[in-house]
Coordinates of C-alpha atoms in Angstrom, one line a residue:
Chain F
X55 CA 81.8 113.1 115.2
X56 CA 78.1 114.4 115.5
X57 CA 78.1 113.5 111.5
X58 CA 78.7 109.9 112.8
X59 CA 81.5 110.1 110.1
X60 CA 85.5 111.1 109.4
X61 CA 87.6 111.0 106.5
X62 CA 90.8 109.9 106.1
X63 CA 92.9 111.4 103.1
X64 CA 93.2 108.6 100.8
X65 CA 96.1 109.8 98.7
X66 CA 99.0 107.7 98.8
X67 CA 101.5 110.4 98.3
X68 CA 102.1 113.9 100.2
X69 CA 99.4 112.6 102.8
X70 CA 99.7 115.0 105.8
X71 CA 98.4 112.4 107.8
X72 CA 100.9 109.7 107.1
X73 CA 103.0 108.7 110.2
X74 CA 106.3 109.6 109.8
X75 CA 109.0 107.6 109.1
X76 CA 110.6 105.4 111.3
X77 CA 114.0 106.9 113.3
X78 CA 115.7 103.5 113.3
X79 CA 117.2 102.2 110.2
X80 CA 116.4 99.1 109.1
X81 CA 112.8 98.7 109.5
X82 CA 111.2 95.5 108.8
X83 CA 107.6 95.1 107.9
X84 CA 104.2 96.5 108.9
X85 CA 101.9 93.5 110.2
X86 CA 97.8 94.4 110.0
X87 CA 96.5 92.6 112.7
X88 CA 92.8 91.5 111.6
X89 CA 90.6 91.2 114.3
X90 CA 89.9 94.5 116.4
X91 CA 88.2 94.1 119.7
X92 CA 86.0 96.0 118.8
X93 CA 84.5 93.6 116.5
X94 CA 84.8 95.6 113.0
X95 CA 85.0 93.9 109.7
X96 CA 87.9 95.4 107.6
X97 CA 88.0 96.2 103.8
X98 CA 90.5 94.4 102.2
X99 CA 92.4 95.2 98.8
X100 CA 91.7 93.3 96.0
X101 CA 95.3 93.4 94.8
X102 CA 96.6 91.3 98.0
X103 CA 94.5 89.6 100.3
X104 CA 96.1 89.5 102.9
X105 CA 96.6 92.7 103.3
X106 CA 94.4 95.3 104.7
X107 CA 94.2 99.0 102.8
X108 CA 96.1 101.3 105.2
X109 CA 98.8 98.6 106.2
X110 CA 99.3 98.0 102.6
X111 CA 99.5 102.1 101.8
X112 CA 101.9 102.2 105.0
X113 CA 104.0 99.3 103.9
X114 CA 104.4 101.1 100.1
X115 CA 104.8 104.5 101.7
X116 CA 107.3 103.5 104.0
X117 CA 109.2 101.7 101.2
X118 CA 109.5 98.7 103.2
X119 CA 111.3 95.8 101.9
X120 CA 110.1 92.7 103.6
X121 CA 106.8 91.6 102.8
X122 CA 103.6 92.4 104.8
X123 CA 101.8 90.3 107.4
X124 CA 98.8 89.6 108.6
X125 CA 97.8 88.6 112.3
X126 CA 94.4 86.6 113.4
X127 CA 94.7 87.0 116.8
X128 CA 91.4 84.8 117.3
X129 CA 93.7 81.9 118.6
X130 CA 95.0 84.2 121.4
X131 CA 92.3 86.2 122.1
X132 CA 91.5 86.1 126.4
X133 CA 87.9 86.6 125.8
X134 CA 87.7 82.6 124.1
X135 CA 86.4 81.1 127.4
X136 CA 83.4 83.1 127.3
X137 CA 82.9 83.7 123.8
X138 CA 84.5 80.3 122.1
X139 CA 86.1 80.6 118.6
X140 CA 85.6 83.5 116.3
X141 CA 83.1 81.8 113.6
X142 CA 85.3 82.2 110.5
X143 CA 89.4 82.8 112.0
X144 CA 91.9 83.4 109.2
X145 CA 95.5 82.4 108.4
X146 CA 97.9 84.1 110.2
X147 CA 100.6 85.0 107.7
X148 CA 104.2 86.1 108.8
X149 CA 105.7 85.8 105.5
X150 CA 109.3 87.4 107.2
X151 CA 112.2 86.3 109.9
X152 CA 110.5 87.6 113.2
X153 CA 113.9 87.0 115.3
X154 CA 115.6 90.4 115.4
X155 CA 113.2 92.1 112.7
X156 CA 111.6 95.6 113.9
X157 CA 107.7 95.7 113.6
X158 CA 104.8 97.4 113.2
X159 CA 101.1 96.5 114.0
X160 CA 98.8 98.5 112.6
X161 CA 94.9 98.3 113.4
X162 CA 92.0 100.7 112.3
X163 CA 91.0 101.4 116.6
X164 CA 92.6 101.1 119.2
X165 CA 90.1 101.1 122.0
X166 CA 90.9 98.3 125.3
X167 CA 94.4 97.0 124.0
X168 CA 93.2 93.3 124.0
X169 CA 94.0 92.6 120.2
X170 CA 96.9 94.9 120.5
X171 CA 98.1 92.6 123.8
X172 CA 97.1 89.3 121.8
X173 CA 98.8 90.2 118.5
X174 CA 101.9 90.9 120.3
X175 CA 101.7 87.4 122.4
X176 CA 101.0 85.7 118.9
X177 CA 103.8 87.6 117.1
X178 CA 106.0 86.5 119.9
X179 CA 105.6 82.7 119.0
X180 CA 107.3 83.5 115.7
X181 CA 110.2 84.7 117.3
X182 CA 112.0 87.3 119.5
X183 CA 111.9 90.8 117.5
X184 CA 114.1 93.5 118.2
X185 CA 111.3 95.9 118.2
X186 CA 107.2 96.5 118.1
X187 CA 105.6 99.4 117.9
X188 CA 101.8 100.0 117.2
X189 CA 100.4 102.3 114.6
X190 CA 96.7 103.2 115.0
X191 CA 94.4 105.3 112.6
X192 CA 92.3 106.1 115.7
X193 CA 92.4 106.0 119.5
X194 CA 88.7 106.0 120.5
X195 CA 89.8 105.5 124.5
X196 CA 88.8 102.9 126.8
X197 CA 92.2 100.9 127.2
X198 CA 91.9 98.2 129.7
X199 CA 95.4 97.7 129.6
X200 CA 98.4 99.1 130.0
X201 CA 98.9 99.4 126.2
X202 CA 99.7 102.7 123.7
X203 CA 100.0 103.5 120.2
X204 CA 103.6 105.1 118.7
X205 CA 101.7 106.4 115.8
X206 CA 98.2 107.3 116.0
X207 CA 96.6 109.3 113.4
X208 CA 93.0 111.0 114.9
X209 CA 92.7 110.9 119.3
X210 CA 88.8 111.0 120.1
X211 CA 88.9 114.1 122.8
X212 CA 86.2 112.0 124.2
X213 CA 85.9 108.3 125.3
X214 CA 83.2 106.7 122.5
X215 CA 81.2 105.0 124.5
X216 CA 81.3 101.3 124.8
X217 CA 77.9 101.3 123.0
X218 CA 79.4 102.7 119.5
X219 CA 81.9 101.4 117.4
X220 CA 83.9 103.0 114.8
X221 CA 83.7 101.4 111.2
X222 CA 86.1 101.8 108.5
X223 CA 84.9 101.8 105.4
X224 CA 86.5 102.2 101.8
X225 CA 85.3 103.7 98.7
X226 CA 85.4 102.3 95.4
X227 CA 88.0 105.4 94.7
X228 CA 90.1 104.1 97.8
X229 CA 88.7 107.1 100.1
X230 CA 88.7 105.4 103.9
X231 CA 85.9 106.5 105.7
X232 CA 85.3 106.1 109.5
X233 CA 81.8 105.7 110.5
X234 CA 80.1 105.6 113.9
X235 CA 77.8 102.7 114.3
X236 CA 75.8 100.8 117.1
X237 CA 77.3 98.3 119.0
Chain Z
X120 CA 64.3 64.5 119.0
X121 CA 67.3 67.4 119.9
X122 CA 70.9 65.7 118.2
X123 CA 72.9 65.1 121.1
X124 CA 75.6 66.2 119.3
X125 CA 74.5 69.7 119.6
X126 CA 73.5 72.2 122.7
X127 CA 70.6 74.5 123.1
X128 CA 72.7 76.9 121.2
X129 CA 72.9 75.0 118.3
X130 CA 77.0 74.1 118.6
X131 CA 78.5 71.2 118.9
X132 CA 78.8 69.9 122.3
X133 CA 80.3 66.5 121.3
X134 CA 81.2 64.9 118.3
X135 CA 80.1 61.5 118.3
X136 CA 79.1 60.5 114.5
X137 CA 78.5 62.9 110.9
X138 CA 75.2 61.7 110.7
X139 CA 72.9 64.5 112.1
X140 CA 75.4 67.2 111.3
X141 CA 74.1 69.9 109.4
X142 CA 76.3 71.2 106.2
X143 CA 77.2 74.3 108.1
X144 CA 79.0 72.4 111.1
X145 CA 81.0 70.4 108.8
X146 CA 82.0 73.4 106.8
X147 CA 82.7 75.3 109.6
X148 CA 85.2 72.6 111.4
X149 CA 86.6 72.6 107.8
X150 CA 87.1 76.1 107.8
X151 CA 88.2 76.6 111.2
X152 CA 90.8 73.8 110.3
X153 CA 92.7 75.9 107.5
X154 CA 94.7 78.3 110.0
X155 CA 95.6 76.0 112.2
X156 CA 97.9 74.0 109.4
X157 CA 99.5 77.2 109.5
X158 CA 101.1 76.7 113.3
X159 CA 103.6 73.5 112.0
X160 CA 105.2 76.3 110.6
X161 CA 105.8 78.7 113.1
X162 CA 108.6 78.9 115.6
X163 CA 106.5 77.8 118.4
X164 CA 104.3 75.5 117.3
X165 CA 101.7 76.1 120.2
X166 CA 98.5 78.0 120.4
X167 CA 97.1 79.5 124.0
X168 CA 93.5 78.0 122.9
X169 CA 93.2 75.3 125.2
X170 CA 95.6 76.4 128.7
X171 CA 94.6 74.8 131.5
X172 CA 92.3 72.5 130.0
X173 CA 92.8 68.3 130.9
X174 CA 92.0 66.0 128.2
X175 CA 92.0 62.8 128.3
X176 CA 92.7 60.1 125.9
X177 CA 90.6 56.8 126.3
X178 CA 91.7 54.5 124.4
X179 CA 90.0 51.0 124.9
X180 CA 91.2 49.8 120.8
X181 CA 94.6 49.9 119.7
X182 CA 95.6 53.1 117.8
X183 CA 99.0 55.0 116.6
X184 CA 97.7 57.5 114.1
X185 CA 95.0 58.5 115.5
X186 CA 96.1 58.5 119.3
X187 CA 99.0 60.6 118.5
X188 CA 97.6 62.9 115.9
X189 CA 94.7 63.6 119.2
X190 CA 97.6 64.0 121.2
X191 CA 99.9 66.1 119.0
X192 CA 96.6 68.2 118.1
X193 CA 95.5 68.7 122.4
X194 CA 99.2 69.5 123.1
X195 CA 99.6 72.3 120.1
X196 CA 96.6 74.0 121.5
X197 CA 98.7 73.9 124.8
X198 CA 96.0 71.3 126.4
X199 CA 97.2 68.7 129.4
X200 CA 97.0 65.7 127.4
X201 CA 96.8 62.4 129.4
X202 CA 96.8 58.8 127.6
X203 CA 95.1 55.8 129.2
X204 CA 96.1 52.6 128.0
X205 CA 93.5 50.1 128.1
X206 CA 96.2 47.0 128.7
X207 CA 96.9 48.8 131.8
X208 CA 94.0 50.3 133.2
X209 CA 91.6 49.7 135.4
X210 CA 89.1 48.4 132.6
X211 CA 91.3 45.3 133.4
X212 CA 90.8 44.9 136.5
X213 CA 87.1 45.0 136.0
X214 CA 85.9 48.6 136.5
X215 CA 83.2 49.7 134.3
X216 CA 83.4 52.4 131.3
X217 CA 81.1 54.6 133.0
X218 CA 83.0 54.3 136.6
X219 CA 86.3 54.9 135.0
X220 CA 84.4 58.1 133.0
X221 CA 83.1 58.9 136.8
X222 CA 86.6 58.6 138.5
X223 CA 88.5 60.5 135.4
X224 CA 86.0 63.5 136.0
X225 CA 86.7 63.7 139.7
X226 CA 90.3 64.7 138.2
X227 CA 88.8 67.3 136.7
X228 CA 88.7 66.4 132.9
X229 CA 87.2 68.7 130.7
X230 CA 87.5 66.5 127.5
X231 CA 87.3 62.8 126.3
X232 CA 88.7 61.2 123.3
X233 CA 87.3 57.9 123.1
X234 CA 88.1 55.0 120.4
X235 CA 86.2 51.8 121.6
X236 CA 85.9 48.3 120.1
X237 CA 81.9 48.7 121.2
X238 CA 79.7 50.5 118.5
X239 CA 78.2 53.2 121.1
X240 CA 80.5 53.5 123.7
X241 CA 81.1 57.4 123.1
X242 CA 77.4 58.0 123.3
X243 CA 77.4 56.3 126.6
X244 CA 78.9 58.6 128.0
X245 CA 78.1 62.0 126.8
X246 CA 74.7 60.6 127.9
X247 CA 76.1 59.8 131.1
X248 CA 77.7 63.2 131.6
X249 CA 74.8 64.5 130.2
X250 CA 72.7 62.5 133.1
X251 CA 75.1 63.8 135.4
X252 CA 74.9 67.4 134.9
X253 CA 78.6 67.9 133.6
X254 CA 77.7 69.8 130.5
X255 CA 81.0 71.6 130.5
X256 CA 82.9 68.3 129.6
X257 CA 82.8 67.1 125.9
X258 CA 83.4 63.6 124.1
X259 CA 85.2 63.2 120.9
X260 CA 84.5 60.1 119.1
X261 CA 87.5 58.4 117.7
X262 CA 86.7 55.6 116.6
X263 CA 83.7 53.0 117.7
X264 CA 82.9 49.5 116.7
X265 CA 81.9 49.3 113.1
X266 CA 79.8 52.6 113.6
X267 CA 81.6 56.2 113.1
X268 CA 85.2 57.5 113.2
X269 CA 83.9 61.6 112.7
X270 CA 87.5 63.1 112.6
X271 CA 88.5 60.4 109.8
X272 CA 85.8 61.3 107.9
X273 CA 86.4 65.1 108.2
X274 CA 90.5 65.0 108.1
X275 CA 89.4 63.6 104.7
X276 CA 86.5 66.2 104.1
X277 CA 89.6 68.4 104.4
X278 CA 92.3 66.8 102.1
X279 CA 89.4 66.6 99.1
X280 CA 88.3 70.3 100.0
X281 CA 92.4 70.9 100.0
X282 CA 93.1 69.1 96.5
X283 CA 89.5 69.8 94.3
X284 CA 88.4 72.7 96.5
X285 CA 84.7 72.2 95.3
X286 CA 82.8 69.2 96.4
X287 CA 79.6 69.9 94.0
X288 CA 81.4 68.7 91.0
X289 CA 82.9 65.1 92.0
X290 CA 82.6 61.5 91.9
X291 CA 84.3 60.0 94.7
X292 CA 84.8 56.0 95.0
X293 CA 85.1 54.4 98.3
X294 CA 86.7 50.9 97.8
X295 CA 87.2 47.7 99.8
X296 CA 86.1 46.6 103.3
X297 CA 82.7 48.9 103.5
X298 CA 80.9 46.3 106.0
X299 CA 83.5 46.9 108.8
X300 CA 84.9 50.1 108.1
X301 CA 83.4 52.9 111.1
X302 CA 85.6 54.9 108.5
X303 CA 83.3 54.3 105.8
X304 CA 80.1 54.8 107.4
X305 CA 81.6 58.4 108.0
X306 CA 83.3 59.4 104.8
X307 CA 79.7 58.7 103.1
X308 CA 77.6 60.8 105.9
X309 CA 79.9 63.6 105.0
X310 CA 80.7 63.3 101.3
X311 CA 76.7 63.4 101.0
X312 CA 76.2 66.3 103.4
X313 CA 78.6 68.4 101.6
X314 CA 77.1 67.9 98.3
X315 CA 78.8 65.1 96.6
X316 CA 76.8 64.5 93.9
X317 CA 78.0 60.5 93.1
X318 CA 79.1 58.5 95.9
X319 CA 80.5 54.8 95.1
X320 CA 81.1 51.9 96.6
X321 CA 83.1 49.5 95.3
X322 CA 83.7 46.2 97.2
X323 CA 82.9 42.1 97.0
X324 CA 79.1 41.1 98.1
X325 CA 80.6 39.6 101.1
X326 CA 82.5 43.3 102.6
X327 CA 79.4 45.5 101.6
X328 CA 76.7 45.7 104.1
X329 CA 72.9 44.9 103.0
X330 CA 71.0 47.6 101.4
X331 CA 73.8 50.2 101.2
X332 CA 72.6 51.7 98.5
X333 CA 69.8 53.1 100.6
X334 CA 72.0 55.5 102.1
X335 CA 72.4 57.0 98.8
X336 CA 75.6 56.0 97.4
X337 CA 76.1 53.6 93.5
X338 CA 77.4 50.2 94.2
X339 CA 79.6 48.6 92.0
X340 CA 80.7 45.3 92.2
X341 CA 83.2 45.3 89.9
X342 CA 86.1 47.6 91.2
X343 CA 87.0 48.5 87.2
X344 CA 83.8 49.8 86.2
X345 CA 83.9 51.1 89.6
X346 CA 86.7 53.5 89.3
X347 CA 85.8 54.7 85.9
X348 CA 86.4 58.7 85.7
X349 CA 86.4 59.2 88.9
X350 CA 88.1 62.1 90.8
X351 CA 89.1 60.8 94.1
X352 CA 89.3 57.0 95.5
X353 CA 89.4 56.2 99.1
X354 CA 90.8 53.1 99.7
X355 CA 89.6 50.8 103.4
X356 CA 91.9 48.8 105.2
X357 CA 91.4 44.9 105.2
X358 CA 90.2 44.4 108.5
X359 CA 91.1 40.7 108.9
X360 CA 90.8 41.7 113.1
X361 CA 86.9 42.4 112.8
X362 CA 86.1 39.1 110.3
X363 CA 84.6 35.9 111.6
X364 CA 84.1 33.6 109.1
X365 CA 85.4 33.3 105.5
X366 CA 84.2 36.3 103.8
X367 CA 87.3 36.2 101.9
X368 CA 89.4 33.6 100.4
X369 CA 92.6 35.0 101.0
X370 CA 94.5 38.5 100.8
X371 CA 96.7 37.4 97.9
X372 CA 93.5 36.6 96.0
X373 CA 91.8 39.6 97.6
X374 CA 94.4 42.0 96.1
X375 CA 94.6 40.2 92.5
X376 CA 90.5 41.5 92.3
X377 CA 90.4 44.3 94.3
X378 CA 93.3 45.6 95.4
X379 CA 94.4 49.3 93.7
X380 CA 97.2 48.6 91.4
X381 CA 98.4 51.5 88.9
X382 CA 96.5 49.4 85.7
X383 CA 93.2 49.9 87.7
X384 CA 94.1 53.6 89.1
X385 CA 94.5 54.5 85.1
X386 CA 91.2 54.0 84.6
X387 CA 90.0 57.3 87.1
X388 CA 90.4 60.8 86.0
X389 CA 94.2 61.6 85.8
X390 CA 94.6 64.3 88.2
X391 CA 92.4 61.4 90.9
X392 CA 93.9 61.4 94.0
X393 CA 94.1 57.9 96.4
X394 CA 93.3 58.4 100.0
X395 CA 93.8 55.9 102.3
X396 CA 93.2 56.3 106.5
X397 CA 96.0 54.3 107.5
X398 CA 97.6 51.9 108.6
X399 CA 97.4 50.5 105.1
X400 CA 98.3 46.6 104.1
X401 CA 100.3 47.2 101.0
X402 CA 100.1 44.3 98.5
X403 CA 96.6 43.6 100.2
X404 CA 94.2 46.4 99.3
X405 CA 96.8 48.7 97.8
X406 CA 100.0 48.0 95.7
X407 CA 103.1 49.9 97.1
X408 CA 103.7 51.8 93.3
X409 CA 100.0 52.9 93.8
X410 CA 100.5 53.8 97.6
X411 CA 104.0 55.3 96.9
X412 CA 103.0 57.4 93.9
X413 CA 102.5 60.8 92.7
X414 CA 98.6 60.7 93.5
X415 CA 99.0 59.1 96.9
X416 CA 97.7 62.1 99.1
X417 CA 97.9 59.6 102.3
X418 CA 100.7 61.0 104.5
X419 CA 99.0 64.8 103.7
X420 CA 96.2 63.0 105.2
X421 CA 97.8 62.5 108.5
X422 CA 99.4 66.2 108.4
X423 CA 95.8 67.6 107.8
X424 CA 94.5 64.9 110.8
X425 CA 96.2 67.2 113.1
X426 CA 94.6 70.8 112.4
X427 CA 91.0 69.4 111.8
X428 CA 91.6 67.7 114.8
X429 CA 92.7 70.7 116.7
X430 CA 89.6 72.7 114.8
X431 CA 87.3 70.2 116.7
X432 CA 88.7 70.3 119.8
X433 CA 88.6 74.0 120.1
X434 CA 85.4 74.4 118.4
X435 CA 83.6 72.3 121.7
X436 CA 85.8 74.0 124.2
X437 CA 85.0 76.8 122.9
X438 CA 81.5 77.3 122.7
X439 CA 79.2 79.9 124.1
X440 CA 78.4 78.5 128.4
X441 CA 80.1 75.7 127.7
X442 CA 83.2 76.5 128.9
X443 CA 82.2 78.8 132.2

């Protein structure tokens, strides 16, 4: 991490790093939820805008056939007594039957669980799935609840401390790149 | 002088009038608005925002619309809403605005909605609470005497943004009963803020108040030249409840000049769309076949009422040590 950068393979086929496919058989969409707490912007594709780059690789990969989501969690975020309303929230877009559907949020970092913990609360008011699980590019440690990811791509050995923050960032050619940044 | 509208911060800590607003507030509550149309959809049509918080509905004016809409808007964004009904309170019995303000914060309210016949009456109070050190409760103005109605004008900030997305290219007519229409006096602070670049009025002499024009709008006094290419009209109610005197000769008459028939809508732009805020007096100021027709955008009107009005709310509880 010393190069304050990672890089992802970008290729959508054959990646080694892609997470493996589901065991249960009728998976139903992978939902991106769009506001990490820790506060990074994401890329997103010009093809489908609501749709952030790995969810949308995922979602093709996995050969899903209900559409993809996309979760603002700033309505249900527990931090909006101190910090009031993200300035610009966007529309939450579940575009599928939530009752009985199996799920899968994916964010760029997981680091205290609070996003994780409000994108699960806001999926909930859609309906009652049969399943969630979480898909992460990176675990960067810090959870602050009792929260894990199924799928996780890259585990920091290490903590980051709360005074760095991972940035993903994508190429023109569609190479993801994680950079370490200031808080 | 510092807008009292705003805190040290430079957020809203009340919203009391659209005058004073800066372009980036009003876009802002605009865009803040957007997602929450999306929750009418959902399953549960209920957002965490506002738990635990009290607000209270002061209604000294008759309302439907807009009392609802606040109430349907508090309880999406899971808010305890609680109505006071003028008829029956203690306003009645003699009790002053400020006292009842006084006795409604000793039950903890964290939020006022206030319509009152009194042009003012919400700036009382957030002065008052202001006086009083209870920064962490905000006023929403809806509705006051002849002087602002802020979410009106923004619900219909909204439903233009929704229909012509850009507000740099329009000409937007406001038609009828300017002189006691709060409505009015808002639509034009915000249509101008947000870059309107021809604002009219259209009304008779008698229902446009003097020296309009200074605030920056056209005046037309003849409701067909009025309406000539233009891509919106707002229609105002009649308000035959705010008239002494004979202003008018009678509604019949009133709607055989002035009232918006489909011969006088033909002679906007053909994709114009009529706004009206409600309640509207059909054969008065608007003909049903106008009201009824394919560029009424009224009843989207009262469906957008709801999320802007939710965007507003949120936006004051929200704000940085305002809500500790």
């Amino acid at each position: 991490m010393d190069a304050s950068a990672c890089r992802f393979s970008s290729a959508t086929n054959d990646s080694p790093r892609r997470p493996p496919r589901p065991r249960w058989s009728t998976p139903a969409c992978a939902t991106g939820a769009s506001a990490a707490a820790s506060s990074t912007r994401w890329p997103r594709s010009s093809s489908c805008n609501n749709s952030w780059i790995p969810t949308d690789r995922l979602h093709k990969a996995l050969g899903l056939t209900q559409p993809l989501g996309a979760i603002d969690v700033s309505f249900y975020r527990d931090d909006f007594g101190s910090k009031g309303l993200h300035p610009q929230p966007q529309r939450t877009d579940v575009p599928f039957v939530v009752e009985g559907a199996d799920v899968i949020i994916v964010d760029d970092v997981l680091y205290t669980g609070r996003t994780t913990r409000a994108a699960i609360n806001e999926l909930f008011d859609y309906g009652r799935p049969a399943r969630v699980d979480l898909a992460v590019l990176v675990d960067r440690g810090g959870r602050e609840l009792p929260i894990a990811a199924r799928y996780c791509a890259l585990t920091l050995p290490e903590p980051l401390p709360a005074r760095q923050n991972l940035q993903l960032e994508c190429d023109p050619s569609g190479a993801l790149t994680l950079r370490l940044i200031d808080a | 002088m510092r807008n009292p509208q705003l805190n040290k911060h430079g957020e809203l800590q009340h919203l009391l009038t659209i005058d004073g607003l800066p372009r980036e507030i009003l876009t802002a509550i605009l865009d803040t608005a957007a997602p929450f149309t999306e929750v009418a959809e959902r399953e549960v049509k209920k957002l965490p925002l506002l738990r635990g918080k009290s607000i209270f509905n002061l209604f000294f004016e008759n309302s439907t619309r807009t009392r609802t809409t606040f109430e349907i808007a508090a309880k999406r964004l899971s808010a305890d809403v609680v109505n006071l009904n003028v008829s029956t309170s203690s306003t009645a019995k003699g009790e002053s605005l400020l006292d009842t303000v006084d006795n409604l914060c000793a039950m903890q309210a964290d939020m006022f909605v206030v319509r009152h016949a009194a042009s003012g009456a919400p700036f009382l109070i957030a002065q008052h609470l202001e006086t009083a050190g209870r920064d962490h409760i905000h006023v929403v103005n809806a509705g006051d005497g002849r002087h602002a109605h802020p979410t009106q004008g923004l619900l219909d900030m909204y439903t233009i943004r929704h229909y012509k997305r850009d507000f740099s290219q329009l000409t937007v007519a406001i038609v009828g009963d300017v002189l006691h229409s709060r409505v009015a006096r808002s639509q034009i602070g915000a249509l101008l803020t947000l870059g309107v670049p021809e604002v009219r009025v259209i009304g008779p002499r008698t229902l446009l108040p003097a020296e309009v024009e200074k605030l920056g709008v056209r005046v037309f006094h003849d409701i067909r030249a009025g309406l000539k290419d233009v891509d919106v009209v707002m229609m105002l109610r009649l308000q035959n409840e705010r008239m002494n005197g004979a202003l008018l000769p009678t509604p019949q008459e009133f709607f055989k000049v002035w009232g918006l028939t489909a011969e006088k809508l033909a002679l906007a732009r053909p994709d114009a769309i009529v706004m009206h805020p409600g309640p509207m007096n059909r054969g008065v100021e608007i003909d049903s076949a106008v009201a009824d027709g394919a560029q009424a955008v009224i009843l989207p009107q009262v469906t957008f009422g709801i999320a802007v009005r939710m965007a507003v709310m949120s936006m004051l509880a929200g704000q940085q040590g305002g809500n500790k």
